[in-house]
Amino acid sequence: MTNQQGKSENLIGAILAGGKGRRLGERDKALIELNQTPLYEYATRKLSAMTDELIILSPERPSWIENCEAVRWVQDEQFPETEIGPAGGLLAALSGASQTHGASSWVVTVPVDAPFFPETLLDRLAGALDDKARVAIVRCDGRLHPTFGLWSADLVDEVRQLVEDGNRALHRIATEVGAIEVLFDKPEAFLNINTLEDLARAETLLNKT
């Protein structure tokens, strides 16, 4: 694995795009526009600068995937009679990476609804790993942000077992597999757009840049 100055074939960028904006009129979050640009464009543009291989993860094939160049859709893993949220996307990404590139490959994850994540995200996460750590996730302003993470593909079986045992929250999964927490100091960088108020705040932040 290398950083964005030297992209590696064993690193996959994964955008978690399965969430519906329940407080945004049940709209597909990826299609919500910020300054007349859909959120998926912010995510794909930034993450494609970090890795040559980019995948979109969601339960169903997104209508907008055809607008993206060199991006593949991978279906979330799903469990009968229960919703597992972004854990399904993580499982699908780890499984695909392991099968395609081997257990030594890595997956960097971001959510589709967070347009301000830093361009240094991958460098910071990768730089925090030691010889034993297999996961690094973001901590900022006293909160864990496990949708922003760098995960070793060899975790796929452990993550699947945790999910089967009822551990479906990403922060719980990350803790159980010994994630390193990497401190970031700008909370606005990890703003998720879940409400109209969040969208208004994002527009204000964008206009300041």
Tab-separated table of C-alpha atoms in Angstrom:
chain	number	residue	atom	x	y	z
A	1	MET	CA	0.000	0.000	0.000
A	2	THR	CA	1.215	3.479	-0.828
A	3	ASN	CA	-0.101	7.000	-0.458
A	4	GLN	CA	-1.599	9.265	-3.084
A	5	GLN	CA	1.828	10.204	-4.375
A	6	GLY	CA	2.377	6.563	-5.314
A	7	LYS	CA	-0.886	4.724	-5.829
A	8	SER	CA	-0.900	0.990	-5.313
A	9	GLU	CA	-2.816	-1.804	-6.996
A	10	ASN	CA	-3.569	-3.426	-3.629
A	11	LEU	CA	-5.528	-0.429	-2.353
A	12	ILE	CA	-9.228	0.012	-3.100
A	13	GLY	CA	-11.220	3.171	-2.470
A	14	ALA	CA	-14.744	2.375	-1.277
A	15	ILE	CA	-17.630	4.846	-1.069
A	16	LEU	CA	-20.418	3.781	1.281
A	17	ALA	CA	-23.517	4.964	-0.553
A	18	GLY	CA	-26.370	2.889	0.829
A	19	GLY	CA	-27.906	5.465	3.146
A	20	LYS	CA	-31.258	7.099	2.493
A	21	GLY	CA	-31.875	10.611	3.731
A	22	ARG	CA	-34.779	9.817	6.052
A	23	ARG	CA	-34.718	13.388	7.336
A	24	LEU	CA	-34.241	14.672	3.806
A	25	GLY	CA	-37.426	13.328	2.293
A	26	GLU	CA	-36.090	9.779	1.746
A	27	ARG	CA	-33.882	11.061	-1.046
A	28	ASP	CA	-30.816	9.182	-2.217
A	29	LYS	CA	-28.091	11.041	-0.342
A	30	ALA	CA	-25.680	10.659	-3.235
A	31	LEU	CA	-27.949	12.820	-5.405
A	32	ILE	CA	-28.410	15.639	-2.916
A	33	GLU	CA	-26.810	18.729	-4.427
A	34	LEU	CA	-24.355	21.004	-2.695
A	35	ASN	CA	-23.664	24.141	-4.713
A	36	GLN	CA	-25.374	22.459	-7.705
A	37	THR	CA	-23.054	19.453	-7.498
A	38	PRO	CA	-24.327	16.047	-6.315
A	39	LEU	CA	-22.597	14.651	-3.260
A	40	TYR	CA	-21.314	11.581	-5.086
A	41	GLU	CA	-19.143	13.810	-7.270
A	42	TYR	CA	-17.327	15.222	-4.245
A	43	ALA	CA	-16.669	11.720	-2.921
A	44	THR	CA	-15.541	10.168	-6.204
A	45	ARG	CA	-13.313	13.109	-7.110
A	46	LYS	CA	-11.473	13.146	-3.794
A	47	LEU	CA	-11.126	9.406	-3.352
A	48	SER	CA	-10.006	8.792	-6.934
A	49	ALA	CA	-7.036	11.049	-6.199
A	50	MET	CA	-5.927	8.562	-3.533
A	51	THR	CA	-6.381	5.251	-5.341
A	52	ASP	CA	-6.664	3.982	-8.895
A	53	GLU	CA	-9.473	1.539	-8.064
A	54	LEU	CA	-12.763	2.945	-6.866
A	55	ILE	CA	-15.986	1.144	-5.952
A	56	ILE	CA	-19.460	2.299	-4.934
A	57	LEU	CA	-21.226	0.213	-2.302
A	58	SER	CA	-25.005	0.155	-1.904
A	59	PRO	CA	-27.845	-2.388	-1.659
A	60	GLU	CA	-29.068	-1.585	-5.184
A	61	ARG	CA	-27.290	-0.358	-8.284
A	62	PRO	CA	-27.314	3.470	-8.197
A	63	SER	CA	-28.970	5.280	-11.089
A	64	TRP	CA	-26.053	7.723	-11.174
A	65	ILE	CA	-23.270	5.141	-11.511
A	66	GLU	CA	-23.250	5.606	-15.296
A	67	ASN	CA	-22.082	9.190	-14.772
A	68	CYS	CA	-18.870	8.002	-13.110
A	69	GLU	CA	-15.792	7.011	-15.072
A	70	ALA	CA	-13.679	4.030	-13.995
A	71	VAL	CA	-15.939	3.283	-11.034
A	72	ARG	CA	-17.519	-0.086	-10.244
A	73	TRP	CA	-20.644	-0.817	-8.263
A	74	VAL	CA	-20.472	-3.580	-5.672
A	75	GLN	CA	-23.626	-4.701	-3.910
A	76	ASP	CA	-23.689	-4.545	-0.125
A	77	GLU	CA	-23.714	-7.900	1.586
A	78	GLN	CA	-27.168	-8.451	3.024
A	79	PHE	CA	-28.509	-10.601	5.815
A	80	PRO	CA	-32.012	-12.111	5.744
A	81	GLU	CA	-34.682	-10.258	7.690
A	82	THR	CA	-32.363	-7.614	9.104
A	83	GLU	CA	-30.695	-4.406	7.987
A	84	ILE	CA	-26.997	-4.131	8.784
A	85	GLY	CA	-26.363	-0.653	7.392
A	86	PRO	CA	-22.843	0.325	6.324
A	87	ALA	CA	-21.471	-2.934	7.738
A	88	GLY	CA	-22.877	-4.585	4.609
A	89	GLY	CA	-20.860	-2.254	2.426
A	90	LEU	CA	-17.710	-2.822	4.450
A	91	LEU	CA	-18.131	-6.592	4.222
A	92	ALA	CA	-18.633	-6.457	0.463
A	93	ALA	CA	-15.574	-4.251	0.019
A	94	LEU	CA	-13.323	-6.450	2.175
A	95	SER	CA	-14.570	-9.611	0.497
A	96	GLY	CA	-14.029	-8.209	-2.986
A	97	ALA	CA	-10.576	-6.890	-2.138
A	98	SER	CA	-9.525	-10.212	-0.638
A	99	GLN	CA	-10.765	-12.199	-3.628
A	100	THR	CA	-9.334	-9.843	-6.248
A	101	HIS	CA	-6.076	-8.676	-4.700
A	102	GLY	CA	-5.471	-11.076	-1.829
A	103	ALA	CA	-5.495	-10.784	1.939
A	104	SER	CA	-2.634	-8.279	1.883
A	105	SER	CA	-4.793	-5.659	0.161
A	106	TRP	CA	-6.425	-2.678	1.858
A	107	VAL	CA	-9.699	-0.777	1.628
A	108	VAL	CA	-10.089	2.918	2.432
A	109	THR	CA	-13.715	3.823	3.150
A	110	VAL	CA	-15.614	7.101	3.120
A	111	PRO	CA	-19.363	7.857	3.229
A	112	VAL	CA	-20.995	9.476	0.218
A	113	ASP	CA	-22.581	12.250	2.288
A	114	ALA	CA	-19.418	13.867	3.690
A	115	PRO	CA	-18.021	16.223	1.041
A	116	PHE	CA	-15.293	17.869	3.122
A	117	PHE	CA	-13.104	14.936	4.157
A	118	PRO	CA	-9.423	15.920	3.915
A	119	GLU	CA	-7.205	15.043	0.987
A	120	THR	CA	-4.666	13.834	3.544
A	121	LEU	CA	-7.083	11.209	4.900
A	122	LEU	CA	-5.325	8.172	3.448
A	123	ASP	CA	-1.845	9.426	4.308
A	124	ARG	CA	-2.855	10.079	7.913
A	125	LEU	CA	-4.573	6.726	8.375
A	126	ALA	CA	-1.803	4.742	6.709
A	127	GLY	CA	0.861	6.618	8.652
A	128	ALA	CA	-0.734	5.630	11.952
A	129	LEU	CA	-0.595	1.893	11.286
A	130	ASP	CA	2.056	-0.199	12.973
A	131	ASP	CA	3.170	-3.741	12.150
A	132	LYS	CA	0.236	-5.310	13.987
A	133	ALA	CA	-2.644	-2.911	13.369
A	134	ARG	CA	-5.091	-3.841	10.642
A	135	VAL	CA	-7.521	-0.944	10.938
A	136	ALA	CA	-7.212	2.808	11.404
A	137	ILE	CA	-10.256	5.039	11.840
A	138	VAL	CA	-10.900	8.729	12.403
A	139	ARG	CA	-11.493	10.330	15.788
A	140	CYS	CA	-12.381	14.010	15.799
A	141	ASP	CA	-13.923	16.346	18.350
A	142	GLY	CA	-14.364	13.522	20.840
A	143	ARG	CA	-16.226	11.266	18.409
A	144	LEU	CA	-15.317	8.212	16.397
A	145	HIS	CA	-16.058	8.374	12.674
A	146	PRO	CA	-15.647	4.724	11.628
A	147	THR	CA	-17.046	5.214	8.126
A	148	PHE	CA	-13.718	6.954	7.472
A	149	GLY	CA	-11.293	4.080	7.793
A	150	LEU	CA	-8.447	2.050	6.370
A	151	TRP	CA	-9.126	-1.673	6.671
A	152	SER	CA	-7.001	-4.725	5.896
A	153	ALA	CA	-8.791	-7.190	3.623
A	154	ASP	CA	-7.699	-10.093	5.816
A	155	LEU	CA	-10.296	-8.933	8.353
A	156	VAL	CA	-13.196	-10.099	6.214
A	157	ASP	CA	-13.910	-13.304	8.140
A	158	GLU	CA	-13.643	-11.587	11.521
A	159	VAL	CA	-15.934	-8.775	10.449
A	160	ARG	CA	-18.460	-11.229	9.039
A	161	GLN	CA	-18.488	-13.185	12.292
A	162	LEU	CA	-18.994	-10.013	14.302
A	163	VAL	CA	-21.932	-9.034	12.116
A	164	GLU	CA	-23.439	-12.506	12.389
A	165	ASP	CA	-23.109	-12.221	16.171
A	166	GLY	CA	-25.150	-9.013	16.112
A	167	ASN	CA	-22.376	-6.403	16.066
A	168	ARG	CA	-23.548	-4.224	13.189
A	169	ALA	CA	-22.368	-0.766	14.236
A	170	LEU	CA	-19.083	0.133	12.555
A	171	HIS	CA	-17.633	1.705	15.695
A	172	ARG	CA	-18.238	-1.558	17.565
A	173	ILE	CA	-16.727	-3.616	14.767
A	174	ALA	CA	-13.689	-1.342	14.605
A	175	THR	CA	-13.170	-1.563	18.362
A	176	GLU	CA	-13.506	-5.352	18.377
A	177	VAL	CA	-10.786	-5.769	15.733
A	178	GLY	CA	-8.370	-3.419	17.504
A	179	ALA	CA	-8.618	-0.294	15.378
A	180	ILE	CA	-6.132	2.503	15.857
A	181	GLU	CA	-7.850	5.848	16.336
A	182	VAL	CA	-6.282	8.706	14.390
A	183	LEU	CA	-6.933	12.193	15.736
A	184	PHE	CA	-8.062	14.939	13.360
A	185	ASP	CA	-8.687	18.497	14.492
A	186	LYS	CA	-11.305	19.915	12.111
A	187	PRO	CA	-14.816	18.620	12.878
A	188	GLU	CA	-16.291	20.238	9.767
A	189	ALA	CA	-14.135	17.926	7.636
A	190	PHE	CA	-16.264	14.984	8.746
A	191	LEU	CA	-19.682	16.609	8.547
A	192	ASN	CA	-22.313	14.135	7.369
A	193	ILE	CA	-25.323	15.630	5.631
A	194	ASN	CA	-28.300	14.047	7.380
A	195	THR	CA	-30.719	16.980	7.716
A	196	LEU	CA	-31.656	20.210	5.983
A	197	GLU	CA	-29.725	22.004	8.725
A	198	ASP	CA	-26.617	19.977	7.868
A	199	LEU	CA	-27.067	20.865	4.208
A	200	ALA	CA	-27.346	24.565	5.039
A	201	ARG	CA	-24.226	24.335	7.181
A	202	ALA	CA	-22.367	22.577	4.368
A	203	GLU	CA	-23.342	25.330	1.935
A	204	THR	CA	-22.028	27.925	4.377
A	205	LEU	CA	-18.750	26.034	4.778
A	206	LEU	CA	-18.367	25.646	1.027
A	207	ASN	CA	-18.894	29.360	0.461
A	208	LYS	CA	-16.110	30.117	2.935
A	209	THR	CA	-13.542	28.123	0.978
